[in-house]
CSV table of C-alpha atoms and ligand atoms in Angstrom, one decimal:
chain,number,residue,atom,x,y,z
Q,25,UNK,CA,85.1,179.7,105.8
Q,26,UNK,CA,87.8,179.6,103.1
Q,27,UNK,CA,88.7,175.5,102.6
Q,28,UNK,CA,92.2,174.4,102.5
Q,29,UNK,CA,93.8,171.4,101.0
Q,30,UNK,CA,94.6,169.0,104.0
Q,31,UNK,CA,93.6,168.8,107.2
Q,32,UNK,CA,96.0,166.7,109.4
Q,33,UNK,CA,94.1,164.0,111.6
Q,34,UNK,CA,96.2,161.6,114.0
Q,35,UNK,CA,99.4,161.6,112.0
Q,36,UNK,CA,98.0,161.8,108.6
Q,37,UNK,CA,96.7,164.1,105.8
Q,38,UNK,CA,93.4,163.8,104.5
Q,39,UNK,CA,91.8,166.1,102.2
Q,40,UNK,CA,89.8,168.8,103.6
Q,41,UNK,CA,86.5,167.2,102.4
Q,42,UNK,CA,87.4,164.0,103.8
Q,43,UNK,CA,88.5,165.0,107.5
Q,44,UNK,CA,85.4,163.2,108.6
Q,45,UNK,CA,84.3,162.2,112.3
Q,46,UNK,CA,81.6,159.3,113.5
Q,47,UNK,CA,78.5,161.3,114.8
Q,48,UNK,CA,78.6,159.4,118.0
Q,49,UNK,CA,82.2,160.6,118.5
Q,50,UNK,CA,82.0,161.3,123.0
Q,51,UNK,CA,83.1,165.0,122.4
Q,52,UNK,CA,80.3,165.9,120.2
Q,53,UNK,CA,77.7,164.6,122.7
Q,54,UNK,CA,79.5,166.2,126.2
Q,55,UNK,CA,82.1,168.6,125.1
Q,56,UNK,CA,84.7,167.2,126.6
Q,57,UNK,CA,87.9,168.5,124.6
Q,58,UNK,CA,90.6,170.7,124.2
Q,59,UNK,CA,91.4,173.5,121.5
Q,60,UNK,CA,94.0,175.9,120.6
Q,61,UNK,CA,93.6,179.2,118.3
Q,62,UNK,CA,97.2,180.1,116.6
Q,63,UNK,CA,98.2,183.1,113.6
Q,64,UNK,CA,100.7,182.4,111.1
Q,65,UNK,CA,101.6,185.9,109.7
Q,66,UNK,CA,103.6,186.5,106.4
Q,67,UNK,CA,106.7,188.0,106.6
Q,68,UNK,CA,109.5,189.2,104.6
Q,69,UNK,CA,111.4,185.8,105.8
Q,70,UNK,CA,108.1,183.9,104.6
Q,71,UNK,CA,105.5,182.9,106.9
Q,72,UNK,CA,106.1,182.6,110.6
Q,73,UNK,CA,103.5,181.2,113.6
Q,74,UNK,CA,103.6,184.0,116.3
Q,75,UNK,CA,104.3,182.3,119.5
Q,76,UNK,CA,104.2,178.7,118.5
Q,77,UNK,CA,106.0,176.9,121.9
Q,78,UNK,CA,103.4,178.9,124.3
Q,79,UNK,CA,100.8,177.5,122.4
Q,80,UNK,CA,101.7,174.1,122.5
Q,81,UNK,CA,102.3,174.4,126.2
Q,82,UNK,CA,98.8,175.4,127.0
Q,83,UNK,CA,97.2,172.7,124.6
Q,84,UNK,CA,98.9,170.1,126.3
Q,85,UNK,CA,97.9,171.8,129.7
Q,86,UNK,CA,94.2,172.3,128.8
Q,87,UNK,CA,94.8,168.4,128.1
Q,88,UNK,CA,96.1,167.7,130.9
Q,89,UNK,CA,93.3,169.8,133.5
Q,90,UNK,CA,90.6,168.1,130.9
Q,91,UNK,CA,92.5,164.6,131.8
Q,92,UNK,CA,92.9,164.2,128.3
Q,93,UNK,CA,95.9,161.4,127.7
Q,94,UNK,CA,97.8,163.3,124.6
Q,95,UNK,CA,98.5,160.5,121.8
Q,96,UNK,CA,101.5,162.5,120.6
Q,97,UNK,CA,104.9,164.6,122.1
Q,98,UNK,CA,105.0,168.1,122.2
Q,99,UNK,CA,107.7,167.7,119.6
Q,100,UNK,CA,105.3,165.7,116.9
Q,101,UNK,CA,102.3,168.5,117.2
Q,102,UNK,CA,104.7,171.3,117.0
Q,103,UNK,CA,106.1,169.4,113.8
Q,104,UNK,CA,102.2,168.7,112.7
Q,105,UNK,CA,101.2,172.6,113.0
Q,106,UNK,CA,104.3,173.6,111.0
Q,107,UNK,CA,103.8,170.9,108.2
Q,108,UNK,CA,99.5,171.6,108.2
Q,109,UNK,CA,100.8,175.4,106.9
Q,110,UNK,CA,103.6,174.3,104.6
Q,111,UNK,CA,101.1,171.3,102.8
Q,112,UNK,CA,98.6,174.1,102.3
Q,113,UNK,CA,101.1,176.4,101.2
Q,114,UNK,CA,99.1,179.3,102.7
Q,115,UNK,CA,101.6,182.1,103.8
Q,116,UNK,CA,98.8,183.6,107.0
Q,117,UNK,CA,96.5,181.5,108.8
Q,118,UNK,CA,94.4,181.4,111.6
Q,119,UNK,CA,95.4,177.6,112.9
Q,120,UNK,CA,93.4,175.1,114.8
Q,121,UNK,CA,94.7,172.2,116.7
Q,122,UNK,CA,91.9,169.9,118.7
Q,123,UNK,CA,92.1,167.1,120.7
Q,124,UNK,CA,88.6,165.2,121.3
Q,125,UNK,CA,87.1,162.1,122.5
Q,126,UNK,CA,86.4,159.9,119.3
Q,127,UNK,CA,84.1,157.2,118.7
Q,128,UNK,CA,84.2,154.4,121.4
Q,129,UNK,CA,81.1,154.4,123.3
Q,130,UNK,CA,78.3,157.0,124.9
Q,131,UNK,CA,77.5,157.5,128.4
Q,132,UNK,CA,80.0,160.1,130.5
Q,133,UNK,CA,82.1,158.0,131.7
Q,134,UNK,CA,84.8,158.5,128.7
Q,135,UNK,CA,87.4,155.8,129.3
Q,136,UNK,CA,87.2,154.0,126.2
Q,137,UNK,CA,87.1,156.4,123.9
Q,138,UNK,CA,89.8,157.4,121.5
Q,139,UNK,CA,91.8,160.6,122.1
Q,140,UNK,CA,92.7,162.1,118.9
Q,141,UNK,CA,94.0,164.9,117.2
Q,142,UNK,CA,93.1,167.1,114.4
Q,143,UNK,CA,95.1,170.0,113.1
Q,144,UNK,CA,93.6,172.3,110.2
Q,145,UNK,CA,94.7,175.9,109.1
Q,146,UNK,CA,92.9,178.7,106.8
Q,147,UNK,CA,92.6,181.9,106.1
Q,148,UNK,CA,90.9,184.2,108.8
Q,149,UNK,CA,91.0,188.0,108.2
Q,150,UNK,CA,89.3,190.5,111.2
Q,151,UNK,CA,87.8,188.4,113.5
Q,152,UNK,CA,85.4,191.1,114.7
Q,153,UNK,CA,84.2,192.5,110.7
Q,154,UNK,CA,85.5,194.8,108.3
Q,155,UNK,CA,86.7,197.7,109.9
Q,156,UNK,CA,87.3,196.3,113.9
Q,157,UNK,CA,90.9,197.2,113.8
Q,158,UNK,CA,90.8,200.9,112.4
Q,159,UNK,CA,88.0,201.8,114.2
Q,160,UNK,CA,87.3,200.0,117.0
Q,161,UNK,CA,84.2,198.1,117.8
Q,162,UNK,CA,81.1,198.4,119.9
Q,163,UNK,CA,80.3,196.0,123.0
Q,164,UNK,CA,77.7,195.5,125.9
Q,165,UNK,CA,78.2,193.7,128.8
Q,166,UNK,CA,76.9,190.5,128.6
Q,167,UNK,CA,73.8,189.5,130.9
Q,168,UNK,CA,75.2,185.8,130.8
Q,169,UNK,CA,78.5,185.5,134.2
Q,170,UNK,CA,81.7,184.2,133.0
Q,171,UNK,CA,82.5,180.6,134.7
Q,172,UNK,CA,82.9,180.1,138.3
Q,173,UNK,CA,86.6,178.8,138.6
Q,174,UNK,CA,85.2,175.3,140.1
Q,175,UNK,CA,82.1,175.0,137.5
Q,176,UNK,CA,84.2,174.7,134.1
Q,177,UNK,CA,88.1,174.9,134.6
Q,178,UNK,CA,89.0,178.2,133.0
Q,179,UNK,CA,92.9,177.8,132.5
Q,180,UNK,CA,91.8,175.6,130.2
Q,181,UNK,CA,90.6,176.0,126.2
Q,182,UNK,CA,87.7,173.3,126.9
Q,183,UNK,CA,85.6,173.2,123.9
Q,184,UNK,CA,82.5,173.5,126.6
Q,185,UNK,CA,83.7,176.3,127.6
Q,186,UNK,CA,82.4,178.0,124.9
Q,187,UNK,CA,79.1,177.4,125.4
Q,188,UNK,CA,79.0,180.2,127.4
Q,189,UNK,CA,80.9,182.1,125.4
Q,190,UNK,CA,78.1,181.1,122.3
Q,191,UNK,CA,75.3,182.3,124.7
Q,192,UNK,CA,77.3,186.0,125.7
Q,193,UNK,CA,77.9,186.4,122.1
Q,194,UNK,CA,74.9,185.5,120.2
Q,195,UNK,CA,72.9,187.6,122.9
Q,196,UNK,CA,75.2,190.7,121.7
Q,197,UNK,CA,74.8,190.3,118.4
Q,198,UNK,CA,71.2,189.9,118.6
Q,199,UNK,CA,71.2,193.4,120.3
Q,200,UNK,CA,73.4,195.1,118.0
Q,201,UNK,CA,76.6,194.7,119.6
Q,202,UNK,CA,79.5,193.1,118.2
Q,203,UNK,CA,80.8,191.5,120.6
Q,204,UNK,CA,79.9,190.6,124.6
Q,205,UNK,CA,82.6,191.4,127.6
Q,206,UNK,CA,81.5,188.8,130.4
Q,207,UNK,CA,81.6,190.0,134.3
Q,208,UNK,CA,83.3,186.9,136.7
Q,209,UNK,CA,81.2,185.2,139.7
Q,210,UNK,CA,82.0,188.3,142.0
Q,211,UNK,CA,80.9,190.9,139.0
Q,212,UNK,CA,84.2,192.3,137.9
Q,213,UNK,CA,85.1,192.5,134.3
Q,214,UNK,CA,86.1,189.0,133.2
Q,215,UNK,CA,86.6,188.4,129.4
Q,216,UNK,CA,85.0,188.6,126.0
Q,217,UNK,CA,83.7,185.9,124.6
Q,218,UNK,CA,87.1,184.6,122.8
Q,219,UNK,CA,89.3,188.1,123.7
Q,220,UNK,CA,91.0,188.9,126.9
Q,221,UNK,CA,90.1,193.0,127.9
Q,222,UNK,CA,92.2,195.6,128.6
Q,223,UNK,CA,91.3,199.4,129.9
Q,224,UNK,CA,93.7,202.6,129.9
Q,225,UNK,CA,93.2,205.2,132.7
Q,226,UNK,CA,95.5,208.4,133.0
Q,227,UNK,CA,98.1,206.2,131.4
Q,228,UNK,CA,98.2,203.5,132.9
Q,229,UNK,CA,97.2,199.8,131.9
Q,230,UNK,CA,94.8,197.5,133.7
Q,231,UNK,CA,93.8,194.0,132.7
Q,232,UNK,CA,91.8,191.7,134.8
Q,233,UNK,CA,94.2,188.9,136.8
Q,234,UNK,CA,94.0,185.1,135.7
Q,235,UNK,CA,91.5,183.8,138.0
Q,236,UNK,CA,88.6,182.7,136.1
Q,237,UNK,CA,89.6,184.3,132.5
Q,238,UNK,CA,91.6,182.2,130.0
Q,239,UNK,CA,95.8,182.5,130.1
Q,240,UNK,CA,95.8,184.6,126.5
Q,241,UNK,CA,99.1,184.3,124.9
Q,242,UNK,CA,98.0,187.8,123.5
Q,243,UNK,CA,97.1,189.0,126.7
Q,244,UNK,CA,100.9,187.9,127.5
Q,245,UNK,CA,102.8,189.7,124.8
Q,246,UNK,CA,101.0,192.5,125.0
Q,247,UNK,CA,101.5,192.9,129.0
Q,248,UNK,CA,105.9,192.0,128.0
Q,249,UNK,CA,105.7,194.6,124.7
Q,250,UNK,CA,103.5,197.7,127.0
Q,251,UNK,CA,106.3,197.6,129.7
Q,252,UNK,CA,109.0,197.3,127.5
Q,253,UNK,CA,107.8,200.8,126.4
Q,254,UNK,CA,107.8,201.8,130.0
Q,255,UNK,CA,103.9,201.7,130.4
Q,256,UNK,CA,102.5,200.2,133.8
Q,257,UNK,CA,100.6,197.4,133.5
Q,258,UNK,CA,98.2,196.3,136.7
Q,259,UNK,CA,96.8,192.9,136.4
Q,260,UNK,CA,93.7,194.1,138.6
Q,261,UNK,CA,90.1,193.2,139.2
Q,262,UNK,CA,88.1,196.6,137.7
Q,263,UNK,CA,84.4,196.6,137.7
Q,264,UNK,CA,81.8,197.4,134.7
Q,265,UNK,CA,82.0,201.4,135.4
Q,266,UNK,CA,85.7,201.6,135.0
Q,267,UNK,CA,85.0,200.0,131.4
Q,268,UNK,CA,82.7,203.3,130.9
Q,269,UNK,CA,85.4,206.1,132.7
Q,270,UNK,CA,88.5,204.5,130.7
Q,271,UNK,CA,89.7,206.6,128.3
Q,272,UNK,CA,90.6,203.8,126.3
Q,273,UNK,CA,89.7,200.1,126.1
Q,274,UNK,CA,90.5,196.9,124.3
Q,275,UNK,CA,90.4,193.4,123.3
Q,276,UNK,CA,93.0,191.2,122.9
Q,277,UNK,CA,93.1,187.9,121.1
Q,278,UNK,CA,94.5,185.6,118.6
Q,279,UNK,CA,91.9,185.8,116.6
Q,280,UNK,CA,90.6,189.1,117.4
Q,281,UNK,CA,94.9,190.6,117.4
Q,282,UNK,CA,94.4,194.0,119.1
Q,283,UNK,CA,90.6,195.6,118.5
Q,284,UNK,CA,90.0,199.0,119.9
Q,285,UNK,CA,86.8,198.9,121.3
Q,286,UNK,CA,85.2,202.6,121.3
Q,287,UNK,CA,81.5,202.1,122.9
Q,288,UNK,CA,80.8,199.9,126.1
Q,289,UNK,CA,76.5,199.4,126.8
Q,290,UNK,CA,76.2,202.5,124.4
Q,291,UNK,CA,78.4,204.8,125.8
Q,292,UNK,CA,82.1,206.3,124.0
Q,293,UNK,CA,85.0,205.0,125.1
Q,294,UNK,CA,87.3,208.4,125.5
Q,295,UNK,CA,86.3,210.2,122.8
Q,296,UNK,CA,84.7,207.6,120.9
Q,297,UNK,CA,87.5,206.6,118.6
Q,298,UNK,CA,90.7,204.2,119.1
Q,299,UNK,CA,92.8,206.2,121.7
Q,300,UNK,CA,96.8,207.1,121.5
Q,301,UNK,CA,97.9,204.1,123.3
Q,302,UNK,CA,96.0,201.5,121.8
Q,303,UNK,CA,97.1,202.8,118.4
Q,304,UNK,CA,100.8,202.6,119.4
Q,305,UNK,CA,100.3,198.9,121.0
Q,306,UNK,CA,98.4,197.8,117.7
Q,307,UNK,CA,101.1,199.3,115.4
Q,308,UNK,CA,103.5,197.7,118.0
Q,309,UNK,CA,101.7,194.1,118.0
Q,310,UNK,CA,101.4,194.1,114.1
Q,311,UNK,CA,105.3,194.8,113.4
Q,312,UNK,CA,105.8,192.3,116.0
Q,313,UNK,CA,103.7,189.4,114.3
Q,314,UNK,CA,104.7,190.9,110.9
Q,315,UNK,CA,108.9,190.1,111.8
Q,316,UNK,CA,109.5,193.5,111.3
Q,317,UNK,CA,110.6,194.1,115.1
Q,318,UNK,CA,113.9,192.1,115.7
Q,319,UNK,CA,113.9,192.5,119.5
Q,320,UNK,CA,110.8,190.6,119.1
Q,321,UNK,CA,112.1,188.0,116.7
Q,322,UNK,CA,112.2,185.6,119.1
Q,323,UNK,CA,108.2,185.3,119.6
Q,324,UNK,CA,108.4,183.8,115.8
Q,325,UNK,CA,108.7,180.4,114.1
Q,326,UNK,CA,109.5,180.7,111.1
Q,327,UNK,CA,108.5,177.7,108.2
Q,328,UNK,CA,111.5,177.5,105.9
H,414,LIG,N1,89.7,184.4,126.3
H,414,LIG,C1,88.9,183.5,125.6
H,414,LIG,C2,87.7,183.0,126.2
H,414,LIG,C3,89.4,183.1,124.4
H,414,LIG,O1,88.7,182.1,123.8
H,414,LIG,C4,90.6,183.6,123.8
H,414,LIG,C5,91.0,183.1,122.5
H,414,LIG,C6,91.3,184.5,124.6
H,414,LIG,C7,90.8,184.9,125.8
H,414,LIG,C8,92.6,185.1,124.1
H,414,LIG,O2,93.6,184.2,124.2
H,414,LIG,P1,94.8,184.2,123.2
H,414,LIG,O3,94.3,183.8,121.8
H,414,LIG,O4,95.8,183.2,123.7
H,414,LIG,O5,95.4,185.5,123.2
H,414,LIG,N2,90.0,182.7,121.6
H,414,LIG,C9,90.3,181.9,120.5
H,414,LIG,C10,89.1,181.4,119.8
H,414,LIG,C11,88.3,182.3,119.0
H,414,LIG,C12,87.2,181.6,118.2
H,414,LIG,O6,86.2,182.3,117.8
H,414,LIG,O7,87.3,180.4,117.9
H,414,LIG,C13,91.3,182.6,119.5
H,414,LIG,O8,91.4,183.9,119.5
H,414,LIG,O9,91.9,181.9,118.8
């Protein structure tokens, strides 16, 4: 990854170097912790965090189904996140807030240990390789189940969580694939491993309902921006052979944006290449996040 300058840690800036944690720190042993995943994209205005309020929302909730205590207001980490991009005067960034149990004392029951905060930002082009956006992407369906809703709790970014999200996406890439779509308890398509899905069939839009799939804020703006152009949008369970009848399917993401995905378990998507109404979403999503849309201004903070 592509350091920084200063990564801010419970109120303060250290250098990137220095933004050190003790090795018995509680999440790092149990993965107990909460996480967000945020773009700041650079605009004609200068750079501006796409959807910035949402995003604190659903840290603080993730904190709040983890049991997590948050040391600071809404206000103060929405202040932090904005400061962490001016101090490292990047103008896009791919920025992560974390709250975690620090260094107090081991065993699970984690009442005396520190909550704290970290907030670091870089820069973090196509999350899924050279080329993911143009041309879509290739995927299998993972042979590791998305969580039951009453295993791990799902509406929220647990850092745990992604333990099953490492296994789903190390498995693909192993095979070939770059990237995993992971079928829920019941077998219906769930989620990538950090990207919500979405299929097109005759025209019409279907992504899975929030049951035991993470709340994506891209997932969101991308259900608000496809009815806005008069698409239908179903938030409907779909099983693995729809994924291989859709004429178009994709990923949605902070970090992965909108990526076509144009094979599923070997077989083309459509007709193998990013289809019509994926292309006009992506163009759509990247005016959007590029402050180039003004009905849309709104989704923007801008750091003056
Ligand atoms: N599902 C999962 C499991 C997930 O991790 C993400 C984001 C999404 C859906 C999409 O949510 P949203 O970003 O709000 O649209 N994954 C984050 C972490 C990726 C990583 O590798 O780290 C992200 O995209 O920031």
């Amino acid at each position: 990854m592509e350091a920084t300058k200063k990564i801010w840690m419970d109120g303060t800036f250290v250098d990137w170097d220095n933004a050190q944690v003790h090795v018995l720190s509680h999440t790092l042993h149990y993965g107990l912790g909460v996480f967000e995943g945020i773009r700041c994209y650079d605009t004609a205005a200068g750079p501006a965090i796409f959807r910035l309020p949402e995003h604190i929302d659903r840290l603080f909730n993730s904190a709040h189904i983890a049991g997590l205590k948050m040391p600071f207001s809404r206000e103060a980490i929405g202040q932090a996140i904005v400061d962490a991009v001016k101090v490292n005067e990047v103008r896009e960034c791919y920025i992560r807030p974390l709250v975690y149990l620090g260094y107090g004392e081991l065993g699970i029951n984690n009442s005396h240990c520190p909550v704290c905060v970290s907030i670091a930002v870089w820069p973090w082009g196509a999350y899924l390789g050279e080329g993911a956006l143009a041309e879509g992407i290739r995927v299998c369906i993972s042979s590791y189940t998305r969580h039951h809703v009453n295993v791990m709790m799902t509406k929220a970014k647990v850092v745990g969580n992604y333990a099953n999200s490492q296994f789903a996406k190390m498995e693909a890439i192993h095979s070939g694939y770059d990237e995993a779509i992971m079928l829920d308890v019941q077998g219906n398509v769930g989620e990538g491993s950090g990207e919500n899905i979405f299929i097109v069939r005759d025209g019409v839009l279907k992504t899975p309902p929030l049951t035991a799939i993470l709340e994506g804020i891209t997932r969101n703006s991308v259900i608000d921006l496809a009815r806005n152009m008069g698409l239908t949008v179903r938030e409907t369970v779909f099983s693995r052979d729809e994924l291989y009848i859709a004429d178009e399917v994709f990923f949605t993401g902070t970090a992965a944006e909108l990526t076509p995905i144009r094979e599923v378990d070997n077989r083309a998507v459509g007709s193998g290449f990013p289809g019509p109404i994926t292309h006009k979403l992506q163009q759509a999503f990247f005016r959007i996040v590029q402050g180039k849309d003004d009905a849309f201004k709104s989704w923007l903070t801008l750091i003056t």
